Amino acid sequence: MILVFSEFFRSSILFSDFRVGGFPSMSSDLDYLFLFGDWKLCAETGPVDRFQNLLWSRKTFVDHMKVYNHSYIYMPAFSMKTGTEPSLRVYYTLSDVGANQTVLFANPNFLRSIGKFWKSRGIHAKRLSTGLFLVSAALGLCEEVAIYGFWPFSVNMHEQPISHHYYDNVLPFSGFHAMPEEFLQLWYLHKIGALRMQLDPCEDTSLPPTS
């Protein structure tokens, strides 16, 4: 069983062994991702610019990483031009201090393949959300997938305000992501049983399906 957390929409993915057919194979590209131990737990943590892109003091970033212990950090160094320098800074920062984490660079072909896959199914955006990349990877690897936090609205089903986009609570730039289209596709996959979507607050890791 693997638990994946993505913080674009405070989203998480729970999946167990192997794969659902029809999705591009994961070579892979999961943006800024932590893989704990021997691939038992994954967490997508947010953008490097929280730490001034490591252009100044690196101590805060190194201290922040300690909570992840012996982990793999998966980054899009070659998937897009803007990701190259921050990814290399993370690699050299952790190498210089002898950190427990190992930095892995993602295969850029995975991001491209997943983008084409979802575009052919009606998601037209400049770039897919990080959460949808994570779902796609899970569906390409696993027999069972459960997701939480993929909700494109400003309030939850109980009309309570919810935050978005990592820690800054800022909505995506217009036209950059297509969150309603992504939600509809994920909801369709939930309805046909390809994954389980949790819409109410998730209190444990069993993630029972919602109706």
XYZ file of N, CA and C in Angstrom:
633
model
N 0.849 -1.192 0.000
C 0.000 0.000 0.000
C 0.884 1.242 0.000
N 0.574 2.203 -0.856
C 1.344 3.445 -0.948
C 0.396 4.620 -0.771
N 0.771 5.580 0.041
C -0.035 6.780 0.250
C 0.681 7.969 -0.358
N -0.011 8.700 -1.217
C 0.573 9.853 -1.892
C -0.175 11.102 -1.470
N 0.553 12.133 -1.038
C -0.041 13.417 -0.710
C 0.380 14.439 -1.749
N -0.568 15.158 -2.319
C -0.259 16.270 -3.214
C -0.883 17.512 -2.625
N -0.138 18.612 -2.562
C -0.654 19.790 -1.889
C -1.120 20.877 -2.835
N -1.340 20.554 -4.117
C -1.904 21.583 -4.988
C -3.323 21.903 -4.540
N -4.125 20.867 -4.354
C -5.456 21.042 -3.803
C -5.592 20.263 -2.505
N -4.511 20.256 -1.696
C -4.512 19.477 -0.465
C -4.962 18.046 -0.788
N -4.450 17.492 -1.854
C -4.946 16.221 -2.347
C -4.059 15.065 -1.931
N -4.652 13.894 -1.849
C -3.867 12.714 -1.537
C -4.352 11.539 -2.360
N -3.461 10.566 -2.527
C -3.781 9.393 -3.319
C -3.340 8.169 -2.545
N -4.196 7.190 -2.440
C -3.858 5.951 -1.763
C -3.926 4.830 -2.780
N -2.832 4.084 -2.924
C -2.904 3.003 -3.903
C -2.059 1.816 -3.498
N -2.458 0.656 -3.959
C -1.726 -0.570 -3.686
C -1.190 -1.133 -4.995
N -0.668 -2.320 -4.952
C 0.207 -2.807 -6.005
C -0.426 -2.896 -7.398
N 0.374 -2.618 -8.343
C 0.274 -2.810 -9.782
C -0.562 -1.786 -10.486
N -1.273 -2.106 -11.564
C -1.686 -1.052 -12.463
C -3.070 -1.259 -13.034
N -3.667 -0.147 -13.479
C -4.906 -0.135 -14.242
C -4.525 0.088 -15.691
N -5.048 -0.706 -16.603
C -4.667 -0.591 -18.003
C -5.145 0.697 -18.639
N -4.473 1.109 -19.709
C -4.915 2.254 -20.490
C -4.162 3.529 -20.240
N -3.386 3.604 -19.170
C -2.651 4.824 -18.863
C -1.200 4.685 -19.297
N -0.581 5.795 -19.704
C 0.839 5.744 -20.077
C 1.672 5.197 -18.932
N 2.701 4.423 -19.268
C 3.543 3.853 -18.224
C 4.303 4.956 -17.508
N 4.551 4.752 -16.231
C 5.211 5.757 -15.400
C 6.711 5.587 -15.487
N 7.378 6.542 -16.163
C 8.819 6.403 -16.362
C 9.713 7.128 -15.337
N 9.422 8.332 -14.845
C 8.184 9.035 -14.630
C 8.461 10.479 -14.285
N 7.380 11.276 -14.018
C 7.571 12.690 -13.723
C 6.506 13.142 -12.741
N 6.848 13.274 -11.479
C 5.889 13.655 -10.458
C 6.238 14.980 -9.793
N 6.928 15.837 -10.501
C 7.302 17.130 -9.955
C 8.121 16.957 -8.673
N 7.811 17.753 -7.644
C 8.612 17.793 -6.414
C 8.044 16.745 -5.458
N 8.565 15.538 -5.504
C 7.935 14.408 -4.846
C 8.903 13.717 -3.903
N 8.413 13.294 -2.750
C 9.215 12.519 -1.820
C 8.733 11.081 -1.828
N 9.666 10.137 -1.922
C 9.354 8.721 -1.860
C 10.058 8.157 -0.631
N 9.286 7.706 0.345
C 9.849 7.333 1.639
C 10.277 5.874 1.661
N 11.419 5.625 2.307
C 11.884 4.265 2.502
C 11.995 3.527 1.181
N 11.442 2.308 1.140
C 11.471 1.539 -0.100
C 10.133 1.710 -0.834
N 9.798 2.994 -1.135
C 8.655 3.362 -1.981
C 7.311 3.056 -1.316
N 7.240 3.148 0.021
C 5.989 2.876 0.714
C 5.103 4.113 0.816
N 5.693 5.297 0.816
C 4.918 6.517 1.022
C 5.473 7.631 0.158
N 4.577 8.377 -0.490
C 4.992 9.502 -1.331
C 4.307 10.764 -0.843
N 4.991 11.891 -0.948
C 4.382 13.159 -0.567
C 4.864 14.253 -1.491
N 3.927 14.916 -2.155
C 4.257 16.057 -3.014
C 4.170 17.293 -2.141
N 5.290 17.991 -1.942
C 5.370 18.941 -0.837
C 5.197 20.399 -1.199
N 5.350 20.773 -2.438
C 5.201 22.187 -2.771
C 6.419 22.744 -3.463
N 6.345 23.995 -3.885
C 7.400 24.583 -4.710
C 8.642 24.967 -3.923
N 9.789 24.908 -4.598
C 11.056 25.268 -3.973
C 11.109 26.751 -3.638
N 10.295 27.578 -4.309
C 10.375 29.018 -4.049
C 9.901 29.382 -2.647
N 9.358 28.427 -1.902
C 9.098 28.663 -0.476
C 10.396 28.969 0.248
N 11.515 28.529 -0.308
C 12.835 28.721 0.298
C 13.691 29.640 -0.566
N 13.052 30.631 -1.198
C 13.746 31.610 -2.050
C 14.593 30.915 -3.122
N 14.082 29.767 -3.616
C 14.772 29.009 -4.663
C 16.210 28.646 -4.291
N 16.484 28.617 -2.986
C 17.819 28.262 -2.470
C 18.906 29.201 -2.963
N 18.535 30.435 -3.254
C 19.515 31.428 -3.700
C 20.218 32.091 -2.524
N 19.608 32.024 -1.330
C 20.186 32.658 -0.155
C 20.558 31.576 0.852
N 20.078 31.682 2.061
C 20.397 30.673 3.068
C 19.723 29.347 2.730
N 20.475 28.269 2.859
C 19.936 26.951 2.563
C 19.567 26.177 3.830
N 19.878 26.757 5.003
C 19.685 26.035 6.259
C 18.217 25.693 6.507
N 17.307 26.644 6.232
C 15.886 26.389 6.465
C 15.405 25.206 5.640
N 15.843 25.155 4.390
C 15.454 24.049 3.518
C 15.999 22.723 4.048
N 17.263 22.702 4.417
C 17.875 21.475 4.931
C 17.158 21.011 6.195
N 16.846 21.948 7.089
C 16.121 21.597 8.313
C 14.737 21.042 7.989
N 14.088 21.638 6.990
C 12.758 21.185 6.584
C 12.812 19.750 6.061
N 13.878 19.390 5.401
C 14.001 18.066 4.801
C 14.219 16.956 5.824
N 14.679 17.303 7.019
C 15.030 16.279 8.000
C 13.846 15.398 8.379
N 12.647 15.938 8.302
C 11.470 15.161 8.673
C 11.256 13.975 7.740
N 11.833 14.029 6.536
C 11.618 12.967 5.550
C 12.619 11.820 5.672
N 13.587 11.941 6.570
C 14.531 10.862 6.855
C 15.151 10.301 5.578
N 15.247 8.974 5.478
C 15.865 8.337 4.306
C 14.821 8.249 3.194
N 14.826 9.220 2.310
C 13.800 9.317 1.280
C 14.424 9.624 -0.070
N 13.635 9.416 -1.109
C 14.001 9.841 -2.454
C 13.218 11.103 -2.785
N 13.873 12.098 -3.350
C 13.221 13.334 -3.764
C 13.203 13.356 -5.289
N 12.023 13.333 -5.843
C 11.832 13.204 -7.284
C 11.477 14.572 -7.851
N 12.285 15.098 -8.773
C 12.112 16.469 -9.244
C 12.170 16.554 -10.770
N 11.469 17.556 -11.351
C 11.364 17.679 -12.814
C 12.511 18.469 -13.422
N 13.732 18.015 -13.215
C 14.893 18.789 -13.661
C 14.912 19.022 -15.165
N 14.391 18.084 -15.935
C 14.486 18.188 -17.391
C 13.124 18.161 -18.074
N 12.058 18.315 -17.296
C 10.715 18.316 -17.868
C 10.318 19.676 -18.403
N 10.847 20.727 -17.795
C 10.572 22.092 -18.236
C 11.774 22.953 -17.857
N 12.007 23.985 -18.631
C 13.200 24.806 -18.438
C 13.252 25.421 -17.053
N 12.096 25.871 -16.553
C 12.066 26.538 -15.251
C 12.366 25.588 -14.096
N 12.303 24.283 -14.333
C 12.558 23.342 -13.255
C 14.000 22.901 -13.131
N 14.834 23.249 -14.116
C 16.204 22.729 -14.128
C 17.048 23.296 -12.996
N 17.152 24.623 -12.909
C 18.011 25.225 -11.886
C 17.555 24.908 -10.467
N 16.252 25.044 -10.135
C 15.844 24.691 -8.769
C 16.127 23.231 -8.428
N 15.931 22.341 -9.394
C 16.188 20.923 -9.137
C 17.664 20.675 -8.858
N 18.527 21.317 -9.628
C 19.963 21.155 -9.408
C 20.395 21.757 -8.079
N 19.758 22.884 -7.687
C 20.095 23.489 -6.397
C 19.725 22.562 -5.245
N 18.567 21.906 -5.368
C 18.177 20.942 -4.341
C 19.195 19.809 -4.270
N 19.584 19.303 -5.425
C 20.554 18.199 -5.469
C 21.867 18.591 -4.793
N 22.425 19.733 -5.174
C 23.719 20.134 -4.623
C 23.617 20.542 -3.155
N 22.501 21.160 -2.766
C 22.319 21.540 -1.368
C 22.344 20.317 -0.466
N 21.562 19.302 -0.823
C 21.495 18.107 0.014
C 22.781 17.287 -0.056
N 23.425 17.297 -1.218
C 24.707 16.586 -1.340
C 25.782 17.244 -0.486
N 25.802 18.579 -0.477
C 26.837 19.311 0.258
C 26.777 19.067 1.759
N 25.562 18.871 2.288
C 25.427 18.688 3.736
C 25.354 17.215 4.126
N 25.449 16.323 3.150
C 25.383 14.897 3.447
C 24.033 14.459 3.971
N 22.956 15.015 3.408
C 21.603 14.701 3.865
C 21.244 13.243 3.583
N 20.248 12.749 4.307
C 19.810 11.362 4.143
C 19.030 11.135 2.855
N 18.502 12.204 2.269
C 17.659 12.065 1.094
C 18.494 11.912 -0.186
N 17.945 11.193 -1.145
C 18.561 11.020 -2.457
C 17.687 11.697 -3.502
N 18.267 12.579 -4.303
C 17.509 13.300 -5.327
C 17.483 12.487 -6.616
N 16.287 12.302 -7.164
C 16.097 11.632 -8.449
C 15.495 12.626 -9.431
N 15.941 12.601 -10.673
C 15.397 13.488 -11.694
C 14.433 12.710 -12.587
N 13.273 13.306 -12.820
C 12.196 12.631 -13.537
C 12.461 12.544 -15.035
N 11.855 11.566 -15.653
C 11.899 11.411 -17.101
C 10.911 12.386 -17.734
N 11.350 13.320 -18.559
C 10.435 14.313 -19.141
C 9.401 13.712 -20.073
N 9.630 12.515 -20.565
C 8.663 11.909 -21.481
C 7.350 11.559 -20.787
N 7.402 11.318 -19.467
C 6.179 10.958 -18.762
C 5.201 12.127 -18.727
N 5.702 13.309 -18.391
C 4.841 14.492 -18.352
C 4.201 14.724 -19.710
N 4.985 14.590 -20.764
C 4.483 14.810 -22.122
C 3.409 13.776 -22.487
N 3.651 12.530 -22.152
C 2.701 11.468 -22.483
C 1.386 11.631 -21.735
N 1.474 11.972 -20.449
C 0.262 12.163 -19.660
C -0.535 13.358 -20.168
N 0.165 14.439 -20.555
C -0.530 15.598 -21.104
C -1.318 15.249 -22.349
N -0.719 14.485 -23.242
C -1.412 14.070 -24.466
C -2.588 13.147 -24.146
N -2.379 12.269 -23.184
C -3.434 11.333 -22.808
C -4.691 12.066 -22.353
N -4.530 13.023 -21.434
C -5.697 13.719 -20.904
C -6.270 14.722 -21.896
N -5.449 15.286 -22.740
C -5.967 16.184 -23.768
C -6.898 15.439 -24.704
N -6.558 14.208 -25.025
C -7.411 13.402 -25.899
C -8.733 13.057 -25.236
N -8.813 13.261 -23.915
C -10.038 12.977 -23.180
C -10.732 14.234 -22.695
N -10.362 15.379 -23.269
C -11.138 16.588 -23.050
C -10.594 17.587 -22.067
N -9.394 17.379 -21.521
C -8.809 18.365 -20.613
C -7.878 19.255 -21.418
N -8.307 20.483 -21.644
C -7.539 21.418 -22.465
C -7.001 22.526 -21.562
N -5.756 22.415 -21.198
C -5.108 23.394 -20.327
C -3.649 23.483 -20.723
N -3.015 24.580 -20.329
C -1.595 24.728 -20.626
C -0.784 23.638 -19.945
N -1.196 23.277 -18.738
C -0.506 22.213 -18.013
C -1.470 21.565 -17.034
N -1.369 20.263 -16.887
C -2.167 19.556 -15.902
C -1.715 19.927 -14.496
N -2.613 19.785 -13.533
C -2.227 20.018 -12.145
C -1.304 18.898 -11.671
N -0.498 19.210 -10.656
C 0.374 18.192 -10.079
C -0.438 17.013 -9.563
N -1.592 17.314 -8.979
C -2.441 16.249 -8.465
C -2.853 15.257 -9.531
N -3.211 15.756 -10.721
C -3.629 14.854 -11.784
C -2.456 14.028 -12.304
N -1.254 14.601 -12.311
C -0.082 13.799 -12.661
C 0.086 12.640 -11.679
N -0.127 12.916 -10.395
C 0.007 11.875 -9.386
C -1.057 10.797 -9.560
N -2.293 11.209 -9.826
C -3.358 10.239 -10.074
C -3.016 9.375 -11.279
N -2.524 10.016 -12.330
C -2.179 9.284 -13.547
C -1.098 8.246 -13.279
N -0.099 8.628 -12.490
C 0.956 7.679 -12.141
C 0.387 6.507 -11.350
N -0.493 6.814 -10.394
C -1.093 5.753 -9.586
C -1.922 4.809 -10.446
N -2.727 5.357 -11.354
C -3.559 4.521 -12.209
C -2.721 3.697 -13.179
N -1.546 4.194 -13.514
C -0.668 3.449 -14.398
C 0.107 2.352 -13.699
N 0.128 2.383 -12.362
C 0.933 1.429 -11.598
C 0.108 0.444 -10.783
N -1.114 0.832 -10.406
C -1.758 0.157 -9.284
C -3.123 -0.411 -9.625
N -3.528 -1.402 -8.840
C -4.838 -2.010 -8.991
C -5.922 -1.213 -8.281
N -5.561 -0.492 -7.234
C -6.539 0.255 -6.441
C -6.031 1.662 -6.188
N -6.879 2.656 -6.434
C -6.508 4.057 -6.238
C -7.644 4.767 -5.515
N -7.331 5.500 -4.459
C -8.305 6.349 -3.777
C -7.709 7.740 -3.667
N -8.511 8.767 -3.924
C -8.006 10.137 -3.930
C -8.831 11.016 -3.003
N -8.182 12.048 -2.481
C -8.839 12.993 -1.582
C -8.327 14.394 -1.866
N -9.233 15.383 -1.878
C -8.828 16.773 -2.010
C -8.950 17.340 -3.406
N -9.393 16.562 -4.372
C -9.517 17.056 -5.749
C -10.887 17.712 -5.905
N -10.941 18.979 -5.594
C -12.212 19.706 -5.488
C -11.996 21.104 -6.053
N -12.646 21.470 -7.163
C -12.330 22.726 -7.852
C -13.097 23.941 -7.356
N -13.810 23.812 -6.251
C -14.667 24.893 -5.779
C -14.064 25.576 -4.549
N -14.510 26.779 -4.263
C -13.946 27.565 -3.163
C -14.501 27.169 -1.802
N -15.602 26.407 -1.781
C -16.167 25.902 -0.530
C -16.392 24.402 -0.675
N -16.426 23.697 0.463
C -16.678 22.262 0.403
C -18.173 21.985 0.360
N -18.558 20.727 0.475
C -19.973 20.365 0.358
C -20.805 20.878 1.524
N -20.133 21.329 2.587
C -20.832 21.899 3.738
C -20.737 23.424 3.741
N -20.358 23.983 2.591
C -20.254 25.430 2.372
C -19.215 26.088 3.274
N -18.193 25.349 3.630
C -17.083 25.893 4.409
C -15.944 26.259 3.464
N -15.331 27.443 3.629
C -14.226 27.848 2.739
C -13.057 26.874 2.836
N -12.405 26.627 1.718
C -11.222 25.775 1.696
C -10.098 26.502 0.973
N -8.860 26.158 1.314
C -7.707 26.816 0.712
C -7.215 26.030 -0.493
N -6.382 26.677 -1.302
C -5.881 26.080 -2.532
C -4.395 26.367 -2.692
N -3.758 25.576 -3.521
C -2.400 25.814 -4.027
C -1.353 25.901 -2.931
N -0.870 24.743 -2.518
C 0.199 24.669 -1.538
C -0.159 25.461 -0.283
N 0.680 26.424 0.080
C 0.485 27.141 1.337
C 0.071 28.593 1.136
N -0.086 29.026 -0.111
C -0.351 30.448 -0.330
C -1.815 30.758 -0.595
N -2.671 29.730 -0.740
C -4.102 29.914 -0.955
C -4.375 30.856 -2.121
N -3.721 30.626 -3.239
C -3.913 31.409 -4.456
C -4.410 30.479 -5.548
N -5.458 30.884 -6.235
C -6.000 30.062 -7.308
C -5.051 30.047 -8.503
N -5.121 29.024 -9.358
C -4.257 28.970 -10.541
C -4.504 30.152 -11.465
N -3.480 30.511 -12.235
C -3.658 31.538 -13.247
C -4.720 31.089 -14.243
N -5.509 32.022 -14.707
C -6.566 31.710 -15.661
C -5.977 31.073 -16.915
N -6.511 29.920 -17.286
C -6.059 29.235 -18.483
C -4.872 28.323 -18.286
N -4.238 28.354 -17.103
C -3.055 27.523 -16.885
C -3.454 26.086 -16.564
N -4.371 25.931 -15.609
C -4.936 24.622 -15.301
C -6.427 24.647 -15.612
N -7.008 23.476 -15.770
C -8.449 23.351 -16.014
C -9.030 22.461 -14.922
N -9.151 23.031 -13.724
C -9.548 22.226 -12.582
C -10.954 21.634 -12.715
N -11.972 22.388 -13.202
C -13.290 21.759 -13.372
C -13.254 20.581 -14.338
N -12.497 20.707 -15.434
C -12.390 19.603 -16.384
C -11.703 18.402 -15.745
N -10.664 18.652 -14.956
C -9.987 17.559 -14.268
C -10.938 16.867 -13.291
N -11.698 17.663 -12.550
C -12.621 17.084 -11.579
C -13.654 16.202 -12.267
N -14.196 16.659 -13.393
C -15.198 15.869 -14.109
C -14.625 14.538 -14.580
N -13.382 14.560 -15.069
C -12.755 13.314 -15.505
C -12.524 12.369 -14.325
N -12.073 12.914 -13.202
C -11.844 12.079 -12.025
C -13.158 11.544 -11.463
N -14.191 12.380 -11.505
C -15.507 11.929 -11.032
C -16.038 10.802 -11.906
N -15.810 10.913 -13.215
C -16.211 9.839 -14.131
C -15.479 8.542 -13.782
N -14.178 8.638 -13.521
C -13.415 7.446 -13.152
C -13.914 6.859 -11.836
N -14.345 7.728 -10.928
C -14.937 7.258 -9.673
C -16.238 6.505 -9.941
N -17.075 7.053 -10.805
C -18.383 6.449 -11.064
C -18.263 5.093 -11.752
N -17.239 4.901 -12.581
C -17.082 3.612 -13.263
C -16.225 2.638 -12.457
N -15.739 3.082 -11.297
C -15.001 2.191 -10.418
C -13.514 2.094 -10.680
N -12.963 2.987 -11.508
C -11.524 2.955 -11.788
C -10.710 3.498 -10.620
N -11.317 4.376 -9.818
C -10.703 4.889 -8.600
C -11.807 5.239 -7.623
N -11.423 5.578 -6.406
C -12.389 6.008 -5.392
C -12.090 7.448 -5.011
N -13.092 8.302 -5.088
C -12.930 9.711 -4.750
C -13.575 9.986 -3.400
N -12.790 10.508 -2.471
C -13.271 10.869 -1.141
C -13.560 12.360 -1.126
N -14.809 12.740 -0.882
C -15.191 14.148 -0.903
C -15.345 14.732 0.496
N -15.761 13.932 1.457
C -15.847 14.399 2.836
C -14.470 14.315 3.493
N -14.273 14.985 4.635
C -12.980 14.901 5.326
C -12.563 13.458 5.553
N -11.295 13.195 5.339
C -10.753 11.842 5.441
C -10.134 11.667 6.815
N -10.661 10.756 7.616
C -10.227 10.607 9.000
C -9.204 9.505 9.199
N -9.052 8.593 8.233
C -8.055 7.536 8.363
C -7.584 7.133 6.984
N -6.626 6.219 6.923
C -6.007 5.850 5.652
C -6.792 4.804 4.880
N -7.957 4.362 5.411
C -8.733 3.374 4.674
C -9.461 3.999 3.496
N -9.732 5.314 3.576
C -10.366 6.058 2.494
C -11.548 5.330 1.884
N -12.649 5.113 2.638
C -13.814 4.446 2.051
C -14.414 5.307 0.956
N -14.986 4.702 -0.077
C -15.527 5.488 -1.194
C -16.741 6.288 -0.781
N -16.941 7.442 -1.412
C -18.146 8.226 -1.197
C -19.182 7.827 -2.220
N -20.430 8.135 -1.946
C -21.501 7.773 -2.869
C -21.601 8.775 -3.994
